[in-house]
GROMACS .gro file of C-alpha atoms in nm:
model
  177
    1UNK     CA    1  -0.670  -0.055   2.831
    2UNK     CA    2  -0.745   0.000   2.463
    3UNK     CA    3  -0.468   0.028   2.201
    4UNK     CA    4  -0.555   0.396   2.166
    5UNK     CA    5  -0.513   0.452   2.539
    6UNK     CA    6  -0.180   0.269   2.542
    7UNK     CA    7  -0.046   0.482   2.256
    8UNK     CA    8  -0.146   0.814   2.403
    9UNK     CA    9  -0.117   0.759   2.779
   10UNK     CA   10   0.235   0.903   2.796
   11UNK     CA   11   0.136   1.209   2.596
   12UNK     CA   12  -0.173   1.281   2.803
   13UNK     CA   13  -0.019   1.205   3.141
   14UNK     CA   14   0.275   1.432   3.056
   15UNK     CA   15   0.045   1.726   2.986
   16UNK     CA   16   0.066   1.923   3.310
   17UNK     CA   17  -0.251   2.118   3.227
   18UNK     CA   18  -0.469   1.822   3.141
   19UNK     CA   19  -0.383   1.519   3.351
   20UNK     CA   20  -0.627   1.237   3.283
   21UNK     CA   21  -0.645   0.905   3.459
   22UNK     CA   22  -0.637   0.598   3.238
   23UNK     CA   23  -1.002   0.533   3.328
   24UNK     CA   24  -1.094   0.876   3.193
   25UNK     CA   25  -0.888   0.809   2.882
   26UNK     CA   26  -1.081   0.489   2.817
   27UNK     CA   27  -1.405   0.682   2.863
   28UNK     CA   28  -1.282   0.942   2.612
   29UNK     CA   29  -1.192   0.666   2.364
   30UNK     CA   30  -1.539   0.510   2.404
   31UNK     CA   31  -1.704   0.848   2.340
   32UNK     CA   32  -1.490   0.894   2.028
   33UNK     CA   33  -1.595   0.550   1.898
   34UNK     CA   34  -1.963   0.630   1.961
   35UNK     CA   35  -1.943   0.962   1.775
   36UNK     CA   36  -1.740   0.824   1.485
   37UNK     CA   37  -1.906   0.898   1.150
   38UNK     CA   38  -1.689   0.675   0.925
   39UNK     CA   39  -1.476   0.363   0.936
   40UNK     CA   40  -1.132   0.410   0.784
   41UNK     CA   41  -1.055   0.127   0.541
   42UNK     CA   42  -0.730   0.239   0.377
   43UNK     CA   43  -0.507   0.545   0.347
   44UNK     CA   44  -0.192   0.679   0.184
   45UNK     CA   45  -0.057   1.019   0.280
   46UNK     CA   46   0.167   1.153   0.005
   47UNK     CA   47   0.380   1.467  -0.014
   48UNK     CA   48   0.114   1.691  -0.164
   49UNK     CA   49  -0.209   1.490  -0.139
   50UNK     CA   50  -0.375   1.199   0.036
   51UNK     CA   51  -0.600   0.909  -0.053
   52UNK     CA   52  -0.846   0.749   0.186
   53UNK     CA   53  -1.116   0.487   0.162
   54UNK     CA   54  -1.388   0.520   0.422
   55UNK     CA   55  -1.723   0.361   0.495
   56UNK     CA   56  -1.990   0.606   0.613
   57UNK     CA   57  -2.157   0.509   0.940
   58UNK     CA   58  -2.396   0.806   0.941
   59UNK     CA   59  -2.566   1.029   0.686
   60UNK     CA   60  -2.319   1.297   0.578
   61UNK     CA   61  -2.049   1.102   0.763
   62UNK     CA   62  -1.788   1.138   0.492
   63UNK     CA   63  -1.835   1.515   0.459
   64UNK     CA   64  -1.818   1.557   0.838
   65UNK     CA   65  -1.508   1.337   0.864
   66UNK     CA   66  -1.321   1.513   0.583
   67UNK     CA   67  -1.407   1.852   0.726
   68UNK     CA   68  -1.268   1.745   1.066
   69UNK     CA   69  -0.951   1.595   0.916
   70UNK     CA   70  -0.876   1.888   0.689
   71UNK     CA   71  -0.947   2.151   0.955
   72UNK     CA   72  -0.748   1.972   1.224
   73UNK     CA   73  -0.449   1.910   0.998
   74UNK     CA   74  -0.453   2.266   0.863
   75UNK     CA   75  -0.454   2.407   1.218
   76UNK     CA   76  -0.172   2.171   1.323
   77UNK     CA   77   0.041   2.252   1.016
   78UNK     CA   78  -0.016   2.627   1.036
   79UNK     CA   79   0.076   2.640   1.406
   80UNK     CA   80   0.382   2.418   1.357
   81UNK     CA   81   0.509   2.627   1.064
   82UNK     CA   82   0.392   2.967   1.193
   83UNK     CA   83   0.170   3.038   0.894
   84UNK     CA   84  -0.194   3.104   0.812
   85UNK     CA   85  -0.435   3.016   0.534
   86UNK     CA   86  -0.551   2.715   0.341
   87UNK     CA   87  -0.342   2.403   0.282
   88UNK     CA   88  -0.566   2.216   0.043
   89UNK     CA   89  -0.643   2.346  -0.302
   90UNK     CA   90  -0.998   2.295  -0.419
   91UNK     CA   91  -1.262   2.058  -0.288
   92UNK     CA   92  -1.204   1.693  -0.215
   93UNK     CA   93  -1.328   1.430  -0.456
   94UNK     CA   94  -1.563   1.152  -0.343
   95UNK     CA   95  -1.615   0.845  -0.560
   96UNK     CA   96  -1.879   0.600  -0.442
   97UNK     CA   97  -1.775   0.236  -0.474
   98UNK     CA   98  -2.101   0.041  -0.517
   99UNK     CA   99  -1.964  -0.312  -0.487
  100UNK     CA  100  -1.686  -0.518  -0.331
  101UNK     CA  101  -1.486  -0.546  -0.653
  102UNK     CA  102  -1.458  -0.169  -0.695
  103UNK     CA  103  -1.378  -0.128  -0.325
  104UNK     CA  104  -1.092  -0.380  -0.360
  105UNK     CA  105  -0.964  -0.192  -0.666
  106UNK     CA  106  -0.983   0.139  -0.478
  107UNK     CA  107  -0.786   0.013  -0.177
  108UNK     CA  108  -0.532  -0.151  -0.409
  109UNK     CA  109  -0.492   0.182  -0.593
  110UNK     CA  110  -0.443   0.363  -0.260
  111UNK     CA  111  -0.186   0.108  -0.142
  112UNK     CA  112  -0.008   0.110  -0.478
  113UNK     CA  113   0.024   0.492  -0.479
  114UNK     CA  114   0.350   0.511  -0.277
  115UNK     CA  115   0.515   0.296  -0.549
  116UNK     CA  116   0.517   0.609  -0.764
  117UNK     CA  117   0.761   0.791  -0.532
  118UNK     CA  118   0.951   0.518  -0.349
  119UNK     CA  119   1.234   0.315  -0.499
  120UNK     CA  120   1.178  -0.037  -0.369
  121UNK     CA  121   0.910  -0.272  -0.244
  122UNK     CA  122   1.087  -0.275   0.095
  123UNK     CA  123   1.044   0.103   0.117
  124UNK     CA  124   0.676   0.071   0.024
  125UNK     CA  125   0.621  -0.200   0.284
  126UNK     CA  126   0.790   0.015   0.552
  127UNK     CA  127   0.620   0.342   0.447
  128UNK     CA  128   0.451   0.449   0.768
  129UNK     CA  129   0.215   0.695   0.598
  130UNK     CA  130   0.012   0.418   0.434
  131UNK     CA  131  -0.213   0.145   0.570
  132UNK     CA  132  -0.047  -0.104   0.333
  133UNK     CA  133   0.167  -0.258   0.607
  134UNK     CA  134  -0.138  -0.285   0.835
  135UNK     CA  135  -0.293  -0.524   0.584
  136UNK     CA  136  -0.008  -0.777   0.612
  137UNK     CA  137   0.148  -0.702   0.953
  138UNK     CA  138  -0.019  -0.610   1.278
  139UNK     CA  139  -0.274  -0.332   1.248
  140UNK     CA  140  -0.097  -0.036   1.413
  141UNK     CA  141  -0.421   0.160   1.445
  142UNK     CA  142  -0.641  -0.083   1.636
  143UNK     CA  143  -1.008   0.002   1.595
  144UNK     CA  144  -0.931   0.319   1.398
  145UNK     CA  145  -0.851   0.117   1.084
  146UNK     CA  146  -1.074  -0.163   0.954
  147UNK     CA  147  -0.870  -0.367   0.701
  148UNK     CA  148  -1.082  -0.676   0.765
  149UNK     CA  149  -1.364  -0.525   0.557
  150UNK     CA  150  -1.138  -0.560   0.251
  151UNK     CA  151  -0.932  -0.860   0.361
  152UNK     CA  152  -1.241  -1.079   0.408
  153UNK     CA  153  -1.277  -1.073   0.028
  154UNK     CA  154  -0.950  -1.271   0.002
  155UNK     CA  155  -0.848  -1.609   0.138
  156UNK     CA  156  -0.554  -1.452   0.327
  157UNK     CA  157  -0.360  -1.123   0.350
  158UNK     CA  158  -0.090  -1.251   0.112
  159UNK     CA  159  -0.353  -1.289  -0.162
  160UNK     CA  160  -0.457  -0.925  -0.114
  161UNK     CA  161  -0.092  -0.809  -0.130
  162UNK     CA  162  -0.046  -1.002  -0.453
  163UNK     CA  163  -0.359  -0.830  -0.586
  164UNK     CA  164  -0.211  -0.489  -0.498
  165UNK     CA  165   0.134  -0.566  -0.637
  166UNK     CA  166   0.036  -0.735  -0.964
  167UNK     CA  167   0.080  -0.402  -1.146
  168UNK     CA  168  -0.273  -0.380  -1.288
  169UNK     CA  169  -0.377  -0.102  -1.053
  170UNK     CA  170  -0.259   0.219  -1.218
  171UNK     CA  171  -0.559   0.451  -1.240
  172UNK     CA  172  -0.818   0.569  -0.995
  173UNK     CA  173  -1.123   0.343  -0.987
  174UNK     CA  174  -1.431   0.534  -1.094
  175UNK     CA  175  -1.799   0.474  -1.132
  176UNK     CA  176  -1.969   0.516  -1.467
  177UNK     CA  177  -2.234   0.786  -1.448
   0.00000   0.00000   0.00000
């Protein structure tokens, strides 16, 4: 059984209106992987915004992915809090990272972002709304998160963490136009 199936088996099997066998769940997971339009490289979900680094697998993959994420989260939040309307103000910003160095800087910026609101390195390392811990511990997200794309640029995960924590990553990496 895939990691995804293991995580969600209890939830799905408990749903009295939609009982799926584990075999069907694996088939669903395989269909999701086939239709995936991006690979998620890094993320940090903050109180009023989020940062993600993704690699497009298809033309218009990033736009499709962000539309799905924003629509799904808005629906979830609005139902949970009995409200209507938009959650996100303005359009999202996409910055193309043309080389490995800029990609490393971008993921370091994303992983450094929680430092701005948390008090200690221990809190940052335990912050479950960031992929930072997945770069140095076990990847909690299985095939949904691809840290190896960044980590292969370093000799080991500790070297990447040192890169993130050296304090030189303060502003958003950009591309000169």
